[in-house]
Amino acid sequence: MTKAVGPEAGGEYIEIYGVRWSRWAAKLSAQVDIIISLIIVLAVTAAFHLHFMLLAGDWDFWVDWKDREYWVTLTPIVAITFPAALQYVLWEKFRLPIGATLAITGLMVGAWIARFFGFHLWSYFPFSLVWPALMIPGALVLDCVLLLTGNFFITAVIGGMGFAVLFYPSNWPMLAAYRLPVEVMGSLVSVGDYIGYAFTRTATPEYLRFIERGTLRTFGGHSAWVSSAFAGFVCVLTYLLWWHIGMLLSRVTTLPNRWRHLFGYPRERPPQTASPAVPRDAS
Amino acid sequence: MTKPEPAALFTTQDWSPRAFISWRGLLLGLAGVFSLMLAYRSYQQVFGWSAGLDATDPAFDTYWMNLLKGELVVLTASWAGLWSYLWFTRDRALSQLAPREEIRRYLNLIFFIFVYAFAVYWTGSFFAEQDAAWHQTVVRDTPFTPSHIVLFYGTMPLFVLFGVGSLLYAMTRLPKFAERLSLPLIIAVAGPFLILPNLGFNEWGHAFWLMEEYFSAPLHWGFVVLGWSVLALGGLLVQILQHLLDAIRRAELQAGGLDDSLADPQPAAGP
Amino acid sequence: MRADACSRGWLALAWLLGANVALAHGERNQEPFLRMRTAQFYDVSWSTDHIAVNENVVVTGRFRLFEDWPANLPQPDRVFIGNGTPGPVLARVESYINGAPAIQSGRLQLNRDYEFKTVLKGRIPGRHHVHPMLNVEGAGPLLGPGQWLEVSGDHRDFKLSLTTIDGTQIDNLETWGVDTVVRWEGFWILMALVFVGWWLRRPLLMTRLRALELGHEEALVTRADRRFGAVFLVSTVLAVFGAATWAEQKYPRTIPLQAGQFRVEPLPREAQEIRVTVKRATYDVPGRAMKLQVEIHNPLDRPLQVGEFMTSNLRFVNHALPAAMARVEASYPAELLPRTGLTLPDSTPIAPHETRAMLIEATDAVWETERLTSLLSDPDNRVGGLLFLYDDAGQRSIANVSGAIVPVFVGS
């Protein structure tokens, strides 16, 4: 995609993606790209992490909140938002199908850093209690579907469903060990329940867990799949909404600046707020 | 009109990235923010458990309330300092700005936003989630907890400093941002800024109707919605890149470069 | 481990900066109505004040959920017995309410007494304040008295082992399953980097923006890119379902999180309850004295004497009554035992079936230091506590005391 062109330009011009660039500008743009990519990673990690922790964080923080009903339903719905918006920007403006992977990986790395420094080092929680959930496989699928179809609607339907449905199975290899049954004080609990019980959260008691407290019908114990299917449906809608939020927020809109004379520009005429009923020169 | 040979123009002026990018400012900014964050986090580790559990303890006043007061003074002063510096040293003849200088300033603006994003990372990701680790672990007895004193009154005012700073930098030094206000830039700066006054909602909720800490409580959702505004950086990114491409083209034309740079290669001239 | 090295560095910094220890857990800044009229802890004791890592401390005692429960708090329909410690410095091994396991939450009744027992295992070395605590849904944490506990040793020696029902041996719950988590998530972060790296190795933003503006679609996303994406898509789905199947086979017998509630009966009521009516309660601000003008009815066939007034974990004990003094456990925190104790101008025993009007005075600076005087600025200006009375055989009866309180700003 990059090649030097014609001796007529003295070798100072190259072609990138079929566009003629002078070599100095290409070099400059490569450095600008690096800086801006880092800005995107930092800003998206910050905003997405804030969004995620305040909407679905509790389920992500604690192994004894990772239930089959709310965790499985809420996490994908809350997590598909920024990937959709970032996919809009990166695909529509740059044809880069990496928005979802970038957002989700940023979120997960941000979460691991916070779990280590906050939950583990500051508040003494062991990692067995506070490991973050995995969402990368769903994000990869979302990006690959966009790459292959180039269509946001198909991405919403197939990718969105995939994002939600892959969530539970991609976490099960880690979670299963915490769902082994154990007898404690004559009661049956899971290992995860006991970990949450043993490592005290002073201000977050057991009853505060917003978890499945007994389903009406578990369909042979497959309630996680029911939750996944529902999450998939909402993910499709959430994706469509957030794709458009991405569109809205990445639109370059400008407004007149009424103070522009302070920078050496001519004063702007005051905006006409109402048109006179009778033209002035009518008389 | 005769043009200088393209090869000639590259020998008379420095066109390497070095001529447009001054890494020193960026590295200084990042290092400054990082050292401050490291200091905050170490302070929390040392005095959080030892002096931060009981707001009625004299040690709490010594180590925490004094830190809060110090932060408020220093950060307000830094707001006033940086913002008024940017304003009073503004370019009053923006319409005559040379394209090469414009490119340099775009790079500075990008660096400003970099430091802003870095500070937003520490606030929105690092210290914000750590806030859960603290408040779900201890009994909250004041709005000014060891976590809040750093998160709300330390790191938030800091990103506001750089956020508003980048807005002012753009408006006072870049023609296109001075002529017309950039909505994405304003949203990307004002949204996160509003998180600061939104603290009132948070503390109101914790004082009157939420006795237990869980993070997904509705009283935290103000932060969420305001956090979304960071996405407007997407619009700003597109805007800056378009302006930058335009400035590159103008710089080149002014120096006598080819008309068709940054365009489709000219079709071969017909017979 | 890196985490330990990091902690040690910070500890050294703490020592250099002269960080001292906190005295309480934030209960002092809780509103007095929360502390005086909710969970009244009594007979609390700690089995020891020094343990090594992996050794147990047992906290036992009783609490009464106060009859005059504040109207602005929800009823104790879901209550959890916690422990007010600085985070998980101790591992909670067992806890019981009236002998029933309290691993979950449950409903308790107002004006009834419960016995609790919590077994805590030393985990993080240091000097920690250990409180029994009740969490009441909607009302938040309600702390009992706190005692200092020294934990010695090294955190690295800590182990909490368990054997599951299917016979799996868990060596230490702190690290159980963490290896799999790190490996599996690490693998996917790597995959994400590979996927993103595929795009990053080419000119990235400015050049693509311009090319797209000019409509060079095919240069930006090539056939090779699409093939790469298809391979990634299929292998991602296969890897996920393959790994899930592996886990299913490795752990065939799993259960969901347990979220039931415990059911427990309160301790039996006393055969005959002693009625205490507050006629007038004042708090003398300059004198730091709480004065309760009460009317006590003795329904028993034995004479009774007032032995102790307890509120908000503060025990004002009648020093002249040996039966009351005998109930003061040596381990009870000294700062919660005001030195002057309880003053009774009329200390003659209340005869059987007599109704006696009497003055009870609890004077101490502790009202200020424990910030209970902020009661005067509360919207719910009522005082509450338990009165412990003893008969001539040293038998104890417990009565509720509650009423409106009026401040007195001029010394009386």
Short mmCIF file of N, CA and C in Angstrom, two decimals, chain C residues 20-90:
data_model
loop_
_atom_site.label_atom_id
_atom_site.label_comp_id
_atom_site.label_asym_id
_atom_site.label_seq_id
_atom_site.Cartn_x
_atom_site.Cartn_y
_atom_site.Cartn_z
N ASN C 20 0.17 7.01 62.18
CA ASN C 20 -0.24 6.31 63.40
C ASN C 20 -1.50 5.51 63.11
N VAL C 21 -2.11 5.02 64.16
CA VAL C 21 -3.26 4.14 63.91
C VAL C 21 -4.57 4.87 64.18
N ALA C 22 -5.58 4.48 63.46
CA ALA C 22 -6.89 5.08 63.65
C ALA C 22 -7.54 4.50 64.89
N LEU C 23 -8.48 5.26 65.46
CA LEU C 23 -9.08 4.83 66.70
C LEU C 23 -10.43 4.18 66.51
N ALA C 24 -11.06 4.42 65.40
CA ALA C 24 -12.40 3.88 65.26
C ALA C 24 -12.65 3.57 63.80
N HIS C 25 -13.85 3.13 63.54
CA HIS C 25 -14.18 2.71 62.19
C HIS C 25 -15.19 3.59 61.53
N GLY C 26 -15.29 4.80 61.99
CA GLY C 26 -16.25 5.68 61.37
C GLY C 26 -17.60 5.62 62.04
N GLU C 27 -17.73 4.81 63.11
CA GLU C 27 -19.04 4.74 63.76
C GLU C 27 -19.35 6.02 64.51
N ARG C 28 -18.29 6.74 64.92
CA ARG C 28 -18.51 7.95 65.69
C ARG C 28 -19.23 9.03 64.93
N ASN C 29 -19.06 9.01 63.62
CA ASN C 29 -19.71 10.05 62.84
C ASN C 29 -21.10 9.60 62.39
N GLN C 30 -21.49 8.39 62.78
CA GLN C 30 -22.86 7.98 62.46
C GLN C 30 -23.82 8.71 63.39
N GLU C 31 -25.00 8.96 62.88
CA GLU C 31 -25.97 9.71 63.66
C GLU C 31 -26.29 8.98 64.96
N PRO C 32 -26.43 9.72 66.04
CA PRO C 32 -26.72 9.06 67.33
C PRO C 32 -27.97 8.19 67.29
N PHE C 33 -29.00 8.59 66.54
CA PHE C 33 -30.20 7.75 66.53
C PHE C 33 -29.90 6.36 65.97
N LEU C 34 -28.93 6.31 65.02
CA LEU C 34 -28.54 5.02 64.44
C LEU C 34 -27.83 4.16 65.48
N ARG C 35 -27.09 4.82 66.33
CA ARG C 35 -26.27 4.06 67.28
C ARG C 35 -27.02 3.75 68.56
N MET C 36 -28.01 4.62 68.91
CA MET C 36 -28.68 4.45 70.19
C MET C 36 -29.95 3.62 70.09
N ARG C 37 -30.52 3.56 68.86
CA ARG C 37 -31.86 2.97 68.81
C ARG C 37 -32.00 1.88 67.75
N THR C 38 -30.92 1.22 67.43
CA THR C 38 -31.04 0.13 66.46
C THR C 38 -30.56 -1.19 67.08
N ALA C 39 -29.35 -1.58 66.76
CA ALA C 39 -28.83 -2.83 67.34
C ALA C 39 -28.09 -2.50 68.63
N GLN C 40 -28.56 -3.05 69.74
CA GLN C 40 -27.88 -2.84 71.01
C GLN C 40 -27.07 -4.10 71.31
N PHE C 41 -25.76 -3.97 71.17
CA PHE C 41 -24.90 -5.13 71.44
C PHE C 41 -24.58 -5.18 72.93
N TYR C 42 -24.63 -6.35 73.51
CA TYR C 42 -24.18 -6.49 74.91
C TYR C 42 -23.53 -7.86 75.09
N ASP C 43 -22.88 -8.00 76.22
CA ASP C 43 -22.14 -9.25 76.54
C ASP C 43 -21.13 -9.62 75.45
N VAL C 44 -20.58 -8.61 74.80
CA VAL C 44 -19.66 -8.91 73.71
C VAL C 44 -18.29 -9.26 74.27
N SER C 45 -17.71 -10.32 73.78
CA SER C 45 -16.34 -10.60 74.21
C SER C 45 -15.52 -11.19 73.07
N TRP C 46 -14.24 -10.99 73.17
CA TRP C 46 -13.29 -11.46 72.16
C TRP C 46 -12.42 -12.52 72.81
N SER C 47 -12.22 -13.64 72.15
CA SER C 47 -11.53 -14.75 72.81
C SER C 47 -10.07 -14.41 73.10
N THR C 48 -9.51 -13.49 72.35
CA THR C 48 -8.10 -13.15 72.58
C THR C 48 -7.82 -11.78 71.97
N ASP C 49 -6.71 -11.19 72.33
CA ASP C 49 -6.36 -9.92 71.69
C ASP C 49 -5.08 -10.06 70.87
N HIS C 50 -4.64 -11.29 70.69
CA HIS C 50 -3.43 -11.49 69.89
C HIS C 50 -3.50 -12.86 69.21
N ILE C 51 -3.40 -12.86 67.91
CA ILE C 51 -3.35 -14.14 67.21
C ILE C 51 -2.24 -14.08 66.16
N ALA C 52 -1.83 -15.25 65.72
CA ALA C 52 -0.89 -15.31 64.60
C ALA C 52 -1.71 -15.53 63.33
N VAL C 53 -1.10 -15.28 62.20
CA VAL C 53 -1.75 -15.58 60.92
C VAL C 53 -2.18 -17.05 60.94
N ASN C 54 -3.39 -17.32 60.50
CA ASN C 54 -3.99 -18.66 60.47
C ASN C 54 -4.63 -19.07 61.79
N GLU C 55 -4.44 -18.27 62.87
CA GLU C 55 -5.12 -18.62 64.12
C GLU C 55 -6.46 -17.90 64.19
N ASN C 56 -7.35 -18.41 65.03
CA ASN C 56 -8.71 -17.88 65.09
C ASN C 56 -8.94 -16.98 66.29
N VAL C 57 -9.78 -15.98 66.11
CA VAL C 57 -10.33 -15.24 67.23
C VAL C 57 -11.84 -15.45 67.15
N VAL C 58 -12.45 -15.64 68.31
CA VAL C 58 -13.90 -15.87 68.32
C VAL C 58 -14.57 -14.68 69.00
N VAL C 59 -15.48 -14.05 68.31
CA VAL C 59 -16.21 -12.92 68.90
C VAL C 59 -17.61 -13.42 69.19
N THR C 60 -18.03 -13.27 70.45
CA THR C 60 -19.37 -13.73 70.82
C THR C 60 -20.11 -12.61 71.51
N GLY C 61 -21.38 -12.77 71.66
CA GLY C 61 -22.16 -11.77 72.37
C GLY C 61 -23.63 -11.87 72.01
N ARG C 62 -24.34 -10.84 72.42
CA ARG C 62 -25.76 -10.79 72.12
C ARG C 62 -26.12 -9.41 71.59
N PHE C 63 -27.22 -9.35 70.92
CA PHE C 63 -27.75 -8.03 70.56
C PHE C 63 -29.26 -8.05 70.62
N ARG C 64 -29.80 -6.87 70.87
CA ARG C 64 -31.24 -6.71 70.83
C ARG C 64 -31.55 -5.69 69.75
N LEU C 65 -32.52 -6.00 68.92
CA LEU C 65 -32.96 -5.00 67.93
C LEU C 65 -33.98 -4.14 68.64
N PHE C 66 -33.67 -2.87 68.76
CA PHE C 66 -34.35 -1.99 69.70
C PHE C 66 -35.83 -1.85 69.36
N GLU C 67 -36.61 -1.79 70.41
CA GLU C 67 -38.07 -1.68 70.24
C GLU C 67 -38.45 -0.37 69.55
N ASP C 68 -37.82 0.71 70.02
CA ASP C 68 -38.13 2.05 69.47
C ASP C 68 -37.23 2.29 68.25
N TRP C 69 -37.35 1.42 67.28
CA TRP C 69 -36.54 1.44 66.04
C TRP C 69 -36.88 2.71 65.26
N PRO C 70 -35.89 3.47 64.80
CA PRO C 70 -36.20 4.74 64.13
C PRO C 70 -37.16 4.55 62.96
N ALA C 71 -38.14 5.45 62.87
CA ALA C 71 -39.17 5.31 61.85
C ALA C 71 -38.60 5.49 60.44
N ASN C 72 -37.50 6.22 60.32
CA ASN C 72 -36.95 6.46 58.97
C ASN C 72 -36.08 5.32 58.47
N LEU C 73 -35.93 4.28 59.29
CA LEU C 73 -35.14 3.13 58.83
C LEU C 73 -36.08 1.99 58.47
N PRO C 74 -35.69 1.21 57.44
CA PRO C 74 -36.50 0.04 57.12
C PRO C 74 -36.44 -0.97 58.26
N GLN C 75 -37.44 -1.81 58.33
CA GLN C 75 -37.47 -2.86 59.35
C GLN C 75 -36.37 -3.89 59.04
N PRO C 76 -35.94 -4.61 60.06
CA PRO C 76 -34.83 -5.56 59.83
C PRO C 76 -35.29 -6.84 59.13
N ASP C 77 -35.79 -6.69 57.91
CA ASP C 77 -36.29 -7.86 57.19
C ASP C 77 -35.18 -8.68 56.57
N ARG C 78 -34.09 -8.00 56.21
CA ARG C 78 -32.92 -8.75 55.73
C ARG C 78 -31.70 -8.23 56.47
N VAL C 79 -31.17 -9.10 57.27
CA VAL C 79 -30.07 -8.71 58.14
C VAL C 79 -28.92 -9.69 57.93
N PHE C 80 -27.73 -9.15 57.95
CA PHE C 80 -26.55 -10.00 57.80
C PHE C 80 -25.61 -9.69 58.94
N ILE C 81 -25.08 -10.72 59.57
CA ILE C 81 -24.11 -10.47 60.63
C ILE C 81 -22.73 -10.37 60.00
N GLY C 82 -22.16 -9.18 60.09
CA GLY C 82 -20.86 -8.95 59.47
C GLY C 82 -19.81 -8.78 60.54
N ASN C 83 -18.66 -8.34 60.12
CA ASN C 83 -17.66 -7.94 61.11
C ASN C 83 -17.01 -6.66 60.64
N GLY C 84 -17.01 -5.69 61.53
CA GLY C 84 -16.43 -4.39 61.19
C GLY C 84 -14.94 -4.45 61.37
N THR C 85 -14.25 -4.81 60.28
CA THR C 85 -12.79 -4.86 60.31
C THR C 85 -12.31 -4.01 59.14
N PRO C 86 -11.05 -3.58 59.18
CA PRO C 86 -10.55 -2.83 58.02
C PRO C 86 -10.38 -3.76 56.82
N GLY C 87 -11.48 -4.06 56.16
CA GLY C 87 -11.42 -4.96 55.00
C GLY C 87 -11.16 -6.38 55.44
N PRO C 88 -10.76 -7.22 54.51
CA PRO C 88 -10.59 -8.63 54.85
C PRO C 88 -9.24 -8.93 55.49
N VAL C 89 -8.92 -8.19 56.55
CA VAL C 89 -7.66 -8.48 57.25
C VAL C 89 -7.78 -9.78 58.02
N LEU C 90 -9.04 -10.15 58.32
CA LEU C 90 -9.30 -11.45 58.93
C LEU C 90 -10.24 -12.18 57.99
#
